[in-house]
Coordinates of C-alpha atoms in Angstrom, one line a residue:
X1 CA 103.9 3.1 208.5
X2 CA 101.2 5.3 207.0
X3 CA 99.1 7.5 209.2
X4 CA 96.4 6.2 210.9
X5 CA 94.4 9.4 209.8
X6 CA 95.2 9.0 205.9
X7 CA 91.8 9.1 203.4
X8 CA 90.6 5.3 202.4
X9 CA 91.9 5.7 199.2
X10 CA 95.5 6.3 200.6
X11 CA 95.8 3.1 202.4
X12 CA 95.6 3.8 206.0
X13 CA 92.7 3.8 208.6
X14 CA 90.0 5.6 207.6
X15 CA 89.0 8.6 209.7
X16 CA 86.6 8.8 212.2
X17 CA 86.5 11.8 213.4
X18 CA 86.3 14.8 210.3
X19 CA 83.0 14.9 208.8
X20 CA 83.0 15.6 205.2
X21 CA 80.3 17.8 203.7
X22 CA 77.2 16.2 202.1
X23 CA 77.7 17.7 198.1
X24 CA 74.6 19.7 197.1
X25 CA 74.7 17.4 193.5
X26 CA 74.4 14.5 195.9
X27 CA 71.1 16.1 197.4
X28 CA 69.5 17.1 194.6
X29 CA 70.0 13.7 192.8
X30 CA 68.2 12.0 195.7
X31 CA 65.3 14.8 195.7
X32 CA 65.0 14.1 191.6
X33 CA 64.8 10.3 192.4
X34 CA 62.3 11.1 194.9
X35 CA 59.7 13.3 192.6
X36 CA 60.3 9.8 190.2
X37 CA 59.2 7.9 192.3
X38 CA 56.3 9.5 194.1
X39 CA 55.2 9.6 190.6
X40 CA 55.4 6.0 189.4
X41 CA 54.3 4.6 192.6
X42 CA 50.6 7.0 191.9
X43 CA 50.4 6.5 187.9
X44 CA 50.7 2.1 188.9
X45 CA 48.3 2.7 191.8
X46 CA 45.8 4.8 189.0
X47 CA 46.4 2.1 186.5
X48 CA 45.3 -0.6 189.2
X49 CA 42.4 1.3 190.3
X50 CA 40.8 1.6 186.5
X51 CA 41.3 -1.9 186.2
X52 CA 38.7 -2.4 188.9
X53 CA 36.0 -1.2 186.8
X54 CA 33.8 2.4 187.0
X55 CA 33.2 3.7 190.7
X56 CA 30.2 5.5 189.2
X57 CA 28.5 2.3 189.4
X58 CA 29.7 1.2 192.8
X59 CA 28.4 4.5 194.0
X60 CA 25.0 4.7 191.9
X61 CA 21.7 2.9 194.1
X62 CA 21.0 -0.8 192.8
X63 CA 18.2 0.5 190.3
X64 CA 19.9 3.4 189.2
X65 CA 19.7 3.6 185.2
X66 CA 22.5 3.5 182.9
X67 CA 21.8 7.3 182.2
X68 CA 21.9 8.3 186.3
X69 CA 25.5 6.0 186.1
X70 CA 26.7 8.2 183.3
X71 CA 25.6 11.7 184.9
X72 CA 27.7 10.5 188.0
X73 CA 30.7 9.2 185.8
X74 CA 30.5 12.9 184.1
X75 CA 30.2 14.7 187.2
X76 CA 33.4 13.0 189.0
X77 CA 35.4 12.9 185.5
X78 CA 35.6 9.1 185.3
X79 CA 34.3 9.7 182.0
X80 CA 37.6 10.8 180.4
X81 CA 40.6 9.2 179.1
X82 CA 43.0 7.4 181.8
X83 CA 45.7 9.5 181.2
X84 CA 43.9 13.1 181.3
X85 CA 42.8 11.5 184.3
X86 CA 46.1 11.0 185.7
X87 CA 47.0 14.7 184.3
X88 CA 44.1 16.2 186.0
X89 CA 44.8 14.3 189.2
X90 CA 48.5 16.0 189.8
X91 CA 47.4 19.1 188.3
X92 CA 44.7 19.7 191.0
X93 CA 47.1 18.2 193.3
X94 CA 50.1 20.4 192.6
X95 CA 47.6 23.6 193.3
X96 CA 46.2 22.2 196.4
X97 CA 42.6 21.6 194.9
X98 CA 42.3 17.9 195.2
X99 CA 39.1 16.1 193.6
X100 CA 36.0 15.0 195.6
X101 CA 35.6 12.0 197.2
X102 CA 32.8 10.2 196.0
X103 CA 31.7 8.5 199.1
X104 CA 32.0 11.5 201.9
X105 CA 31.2 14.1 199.3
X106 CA 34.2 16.5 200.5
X107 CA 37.5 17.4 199.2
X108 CA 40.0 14.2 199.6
X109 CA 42.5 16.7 201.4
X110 CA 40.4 16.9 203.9
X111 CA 39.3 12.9 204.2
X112 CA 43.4 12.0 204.3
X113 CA 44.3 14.9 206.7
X114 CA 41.8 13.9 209.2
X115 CA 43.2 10.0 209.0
X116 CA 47.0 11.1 209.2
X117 CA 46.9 12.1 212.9
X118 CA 45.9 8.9 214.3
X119 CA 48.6 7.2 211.8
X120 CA 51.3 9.5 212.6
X121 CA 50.9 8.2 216.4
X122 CA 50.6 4.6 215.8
X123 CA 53.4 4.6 212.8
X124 CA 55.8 7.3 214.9
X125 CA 55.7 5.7 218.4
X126 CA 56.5 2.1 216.8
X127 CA 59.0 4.0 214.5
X128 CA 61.0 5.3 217.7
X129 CA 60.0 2.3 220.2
X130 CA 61.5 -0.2 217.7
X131 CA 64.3 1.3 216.2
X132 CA 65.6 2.3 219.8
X133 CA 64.9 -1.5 221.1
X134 CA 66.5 -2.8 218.1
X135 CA 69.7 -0.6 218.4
X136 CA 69.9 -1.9 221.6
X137 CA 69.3 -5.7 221.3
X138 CA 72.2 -5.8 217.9
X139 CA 74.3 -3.6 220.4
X140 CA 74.1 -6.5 223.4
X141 CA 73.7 -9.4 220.9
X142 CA 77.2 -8.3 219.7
X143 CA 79.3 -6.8 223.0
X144 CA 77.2 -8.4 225.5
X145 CA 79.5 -10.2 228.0
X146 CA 77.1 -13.0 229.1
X147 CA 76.2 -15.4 226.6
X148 CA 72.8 -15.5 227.3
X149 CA 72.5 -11.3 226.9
X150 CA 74.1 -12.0 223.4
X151 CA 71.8 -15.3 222.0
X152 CA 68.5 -14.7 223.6
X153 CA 67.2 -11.9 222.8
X154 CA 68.1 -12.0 219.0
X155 CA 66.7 -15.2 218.6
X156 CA 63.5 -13.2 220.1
X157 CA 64.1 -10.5 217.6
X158 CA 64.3 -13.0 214.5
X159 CA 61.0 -15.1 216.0
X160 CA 59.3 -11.7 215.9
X161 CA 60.6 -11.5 212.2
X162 CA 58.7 -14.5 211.3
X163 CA 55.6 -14.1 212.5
X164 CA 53.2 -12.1 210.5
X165 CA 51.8 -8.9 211.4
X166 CA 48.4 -9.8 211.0
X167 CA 48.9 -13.0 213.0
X168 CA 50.7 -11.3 215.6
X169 CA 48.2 -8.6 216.2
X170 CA 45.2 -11.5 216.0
X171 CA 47.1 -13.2 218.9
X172 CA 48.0 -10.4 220.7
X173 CA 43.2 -9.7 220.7
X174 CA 42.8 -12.9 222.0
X175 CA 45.3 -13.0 224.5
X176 CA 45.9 -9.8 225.9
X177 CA 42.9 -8.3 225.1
X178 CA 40.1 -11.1 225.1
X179 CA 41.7 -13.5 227.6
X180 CA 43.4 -11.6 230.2
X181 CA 41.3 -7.9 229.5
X182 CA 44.4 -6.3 229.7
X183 CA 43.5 -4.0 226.6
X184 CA 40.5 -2.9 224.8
X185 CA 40.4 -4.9 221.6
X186 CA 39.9 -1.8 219.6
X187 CA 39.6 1.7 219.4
X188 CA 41.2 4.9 219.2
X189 CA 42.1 8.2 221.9
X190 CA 43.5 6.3 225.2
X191 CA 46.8 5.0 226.2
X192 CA 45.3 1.8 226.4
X193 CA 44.2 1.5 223.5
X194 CA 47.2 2.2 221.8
X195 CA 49.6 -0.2 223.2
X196 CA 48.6 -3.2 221.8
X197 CA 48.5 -1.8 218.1
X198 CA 52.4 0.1 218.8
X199 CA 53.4 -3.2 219.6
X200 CA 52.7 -5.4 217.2
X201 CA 54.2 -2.9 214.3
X202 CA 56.7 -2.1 216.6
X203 CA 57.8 -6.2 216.3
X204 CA 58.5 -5.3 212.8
X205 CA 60.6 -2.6 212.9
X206 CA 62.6 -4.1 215.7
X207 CA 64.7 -7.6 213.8
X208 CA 65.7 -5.4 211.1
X209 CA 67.7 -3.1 212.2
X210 CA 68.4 -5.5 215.2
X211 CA 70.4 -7.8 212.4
X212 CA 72.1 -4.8 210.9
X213 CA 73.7 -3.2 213.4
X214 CA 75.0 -6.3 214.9
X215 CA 76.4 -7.2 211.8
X216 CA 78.3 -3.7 211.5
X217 CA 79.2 -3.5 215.1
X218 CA 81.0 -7.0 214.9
X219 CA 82.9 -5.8 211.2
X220 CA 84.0 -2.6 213.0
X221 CA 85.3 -3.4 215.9
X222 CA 87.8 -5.2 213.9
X223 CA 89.1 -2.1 211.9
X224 CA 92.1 -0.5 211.9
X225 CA 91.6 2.5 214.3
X226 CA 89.9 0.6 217.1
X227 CA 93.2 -1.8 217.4
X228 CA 94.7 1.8 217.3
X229 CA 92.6 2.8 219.7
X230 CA 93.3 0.0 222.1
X231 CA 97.2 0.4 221.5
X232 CA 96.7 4.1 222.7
X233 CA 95.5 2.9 226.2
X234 CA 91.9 4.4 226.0
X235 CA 89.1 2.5 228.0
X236 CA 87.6 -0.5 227.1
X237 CA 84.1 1.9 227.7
X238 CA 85.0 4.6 225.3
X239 CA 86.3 1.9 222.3
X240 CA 82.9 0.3 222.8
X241 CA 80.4 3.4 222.4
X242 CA 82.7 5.9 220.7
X243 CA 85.5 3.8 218.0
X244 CA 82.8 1.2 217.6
X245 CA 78.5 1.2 218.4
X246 CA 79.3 5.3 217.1
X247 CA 81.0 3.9 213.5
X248 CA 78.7 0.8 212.8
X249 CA 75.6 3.7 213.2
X250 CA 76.0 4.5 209.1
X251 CA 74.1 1.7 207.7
X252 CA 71.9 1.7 210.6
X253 CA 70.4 4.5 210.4
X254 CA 69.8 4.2 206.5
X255 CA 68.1 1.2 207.2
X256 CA 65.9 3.2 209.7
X257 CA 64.6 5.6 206.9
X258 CA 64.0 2.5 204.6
X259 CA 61.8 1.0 207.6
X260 CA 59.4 4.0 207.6
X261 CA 58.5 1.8 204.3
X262 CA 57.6 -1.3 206.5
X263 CA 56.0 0.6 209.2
X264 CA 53.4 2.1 207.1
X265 CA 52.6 -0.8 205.2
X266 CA 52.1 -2.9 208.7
X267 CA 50.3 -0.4 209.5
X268 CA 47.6 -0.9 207.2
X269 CA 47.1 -4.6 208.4
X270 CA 47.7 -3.5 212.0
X271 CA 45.0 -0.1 211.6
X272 CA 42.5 -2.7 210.3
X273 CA 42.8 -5.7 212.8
X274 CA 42.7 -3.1 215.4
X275 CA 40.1 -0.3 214.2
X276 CA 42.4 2.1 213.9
X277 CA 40.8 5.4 212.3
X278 CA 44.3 6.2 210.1
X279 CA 45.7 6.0 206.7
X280 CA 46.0 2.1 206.4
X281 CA 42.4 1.8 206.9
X282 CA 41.3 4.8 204.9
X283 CA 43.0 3.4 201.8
X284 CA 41.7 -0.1 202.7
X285 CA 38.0 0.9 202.6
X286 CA 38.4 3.7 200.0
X287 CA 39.8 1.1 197.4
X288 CA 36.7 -1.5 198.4
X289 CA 34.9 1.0 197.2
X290 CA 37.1 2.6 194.7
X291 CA 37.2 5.6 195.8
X292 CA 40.2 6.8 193.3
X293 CA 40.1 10.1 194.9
X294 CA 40.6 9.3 198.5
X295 CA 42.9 6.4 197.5
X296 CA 44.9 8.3 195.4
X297 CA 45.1 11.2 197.8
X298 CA 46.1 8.7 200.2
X299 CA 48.8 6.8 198.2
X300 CA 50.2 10.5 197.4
X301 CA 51.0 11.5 200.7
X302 CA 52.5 7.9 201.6
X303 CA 54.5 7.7 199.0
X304 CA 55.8 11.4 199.4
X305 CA 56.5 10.5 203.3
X306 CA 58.5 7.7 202.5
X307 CA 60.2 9.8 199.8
X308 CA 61.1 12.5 202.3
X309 CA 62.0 9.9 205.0
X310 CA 64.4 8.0 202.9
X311 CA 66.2 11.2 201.8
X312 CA 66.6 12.4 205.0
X313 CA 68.0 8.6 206.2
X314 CA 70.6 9.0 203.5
X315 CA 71.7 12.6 204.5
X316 CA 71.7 11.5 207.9
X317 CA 73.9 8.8 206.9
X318 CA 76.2 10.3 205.0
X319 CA 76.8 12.8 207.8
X320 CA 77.2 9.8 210.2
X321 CA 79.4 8.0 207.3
X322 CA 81.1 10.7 205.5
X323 CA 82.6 8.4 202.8
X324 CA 79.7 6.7 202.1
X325 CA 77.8 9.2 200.1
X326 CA 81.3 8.9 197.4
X327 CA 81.2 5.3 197.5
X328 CA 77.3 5.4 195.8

């Protein structure tokens, strides 16, 4: 019989308990993914903005001349190729020297920093609220001794899933808010204010990672070393939170970097139903009126937030699942 702590590729049980080392090769291959991306996901959102038309104009008064358009277009640089543009952009970027925004007439650096505050609130408290909640509804969905504990609040989770945001949040005004004046229906710097807008992104996060982890918990618990585990006499308690919810964590948590993605982009529906001063609504109203500076700025430090939040989820998971980082 071969031992139950033998590597996968031997044939026995896998092992649970040694913790392999993340390779630095691994790491830096994820970091170089990351810089391509951040990239891409700026040069699409450039070439989409051009495509708009010439925020000189959008900016100029209603009678102003072509030759007041043009000194305007000259002044910000829209007057250059696309892709010295795009050179320029990153080149100011990488030094810290970000271009004017043409509608507040400061720096861009300092238009996004002042929006990331309020977003880093709203996205991080529905970030930890859901992923906790959903961790803890596939945990009961899946072990949960009464039936009831294991059906109904799954089926909760995946009604959540298919409601949008937008109408969630517009039914969560008029009801909470408007009906029963629980809430304000907008606003920005209470406690009250901010629970309605934290819970309807948090109903995003939550069926996601809800699904996942009972699906992991309920393919683990059938592995070899918890039927090991059981033979060896340990509690029923310890196989549940150590030999199983512990091991089905792996994909869970990379899942919960990936939904950094989805929270931000709720958040811009969830910022604007609710007048939420952040980075969903900045980049809303700077691309009605094509700002490229603040919306690029913007779509920079997104995309560089998902970039570092998906790395970390993967280190994080290989530590968690030190054999998955091989298997990739």
């Amino acid at each position: 019989m071969p031992s139950p702590f033998a590597p996968p590729d031997g044939g026995g049980i896998r092992p649970r308990t040694r913790r392999a080392p993340v390779p630095p090769l691994y790491v830096a291959q994820r970091l170089a993914q990351g810089v391509v991306t951040v990239v891409a996901v700026v040069a699409v959102v450039f070439l989409l903005l051009h495509l708009t038309g010439n925020p000189a104009r959008v900016v100029s008064p209603p009678d102003a001349t072509q030759d007041e358009i043009d000194r305007i277009a000259h002044a910000y640089g829209f007057d250059q190729p696309i892709a010295q543009q795009f050179v320029l952009f990153f080149g100011k970027a990488f030094t810290g020297h970000f271009p004017d925004s043409v509608t507040y007439g400061a720096s861009s650096l300092g238009v996004v920093r002042d929006a990331i505050g309020p977003t880093l609130l709203l996205a991080g408290s529905a970030f930890v609220l859901g992923n906790l909640i959903g961790l803890v509804i596939g945990y009961l969905s899946a072990e949960a001794r009464w039936r009831p504990l294991r059906r109904v609040p799954i089926v909760l989770a995946l009604i959540g899933q298919a409601v949008p945001a937008f109408y969630l949040g517009l039914l969560a005004v008029l009801l909470l808010a408007v009906r029963l004046h629980w809430f304000p229906t907008a606003g920005y710097g209470s406690f009250s204010a901010t629970v309605l807008p934290t819970l309807v992104l948090t109903a995003s996060i939550v069926p996601g990672i809800t699904r996942i982890y009972r699906a992991q918990i309920l393919e683990v618990r059938d592995d070899d070393h918890v039927v090991t585990a059981v033979a060896k006499g340990i509690s029923p308690l310890q196989v549940r939170l150590r030999h199983i919810a512990l091991n089905a964590l792996g994909p869970a948590v990379a899942l919960i970097g990936l939904q950094l993605g989805g929270v931000v982009a709720g958040a811009v529906t969830v910022e604007v139903i609710f007048n939420w001063p952040g980075m969903g609504q900045l980049l809303v109203s700077s691309i009605n009126g094509r700002d490229y500076a603040v919306a690029l700025t913007a779509v920079l430090f997104i995309a560089i937030g998902f970039v570092v939040a998906t790395v970390l989820a993967d280190l994080a998971a290989a530590l968690v699942d030190p054999f998955g980082h091989r298997r990739r």
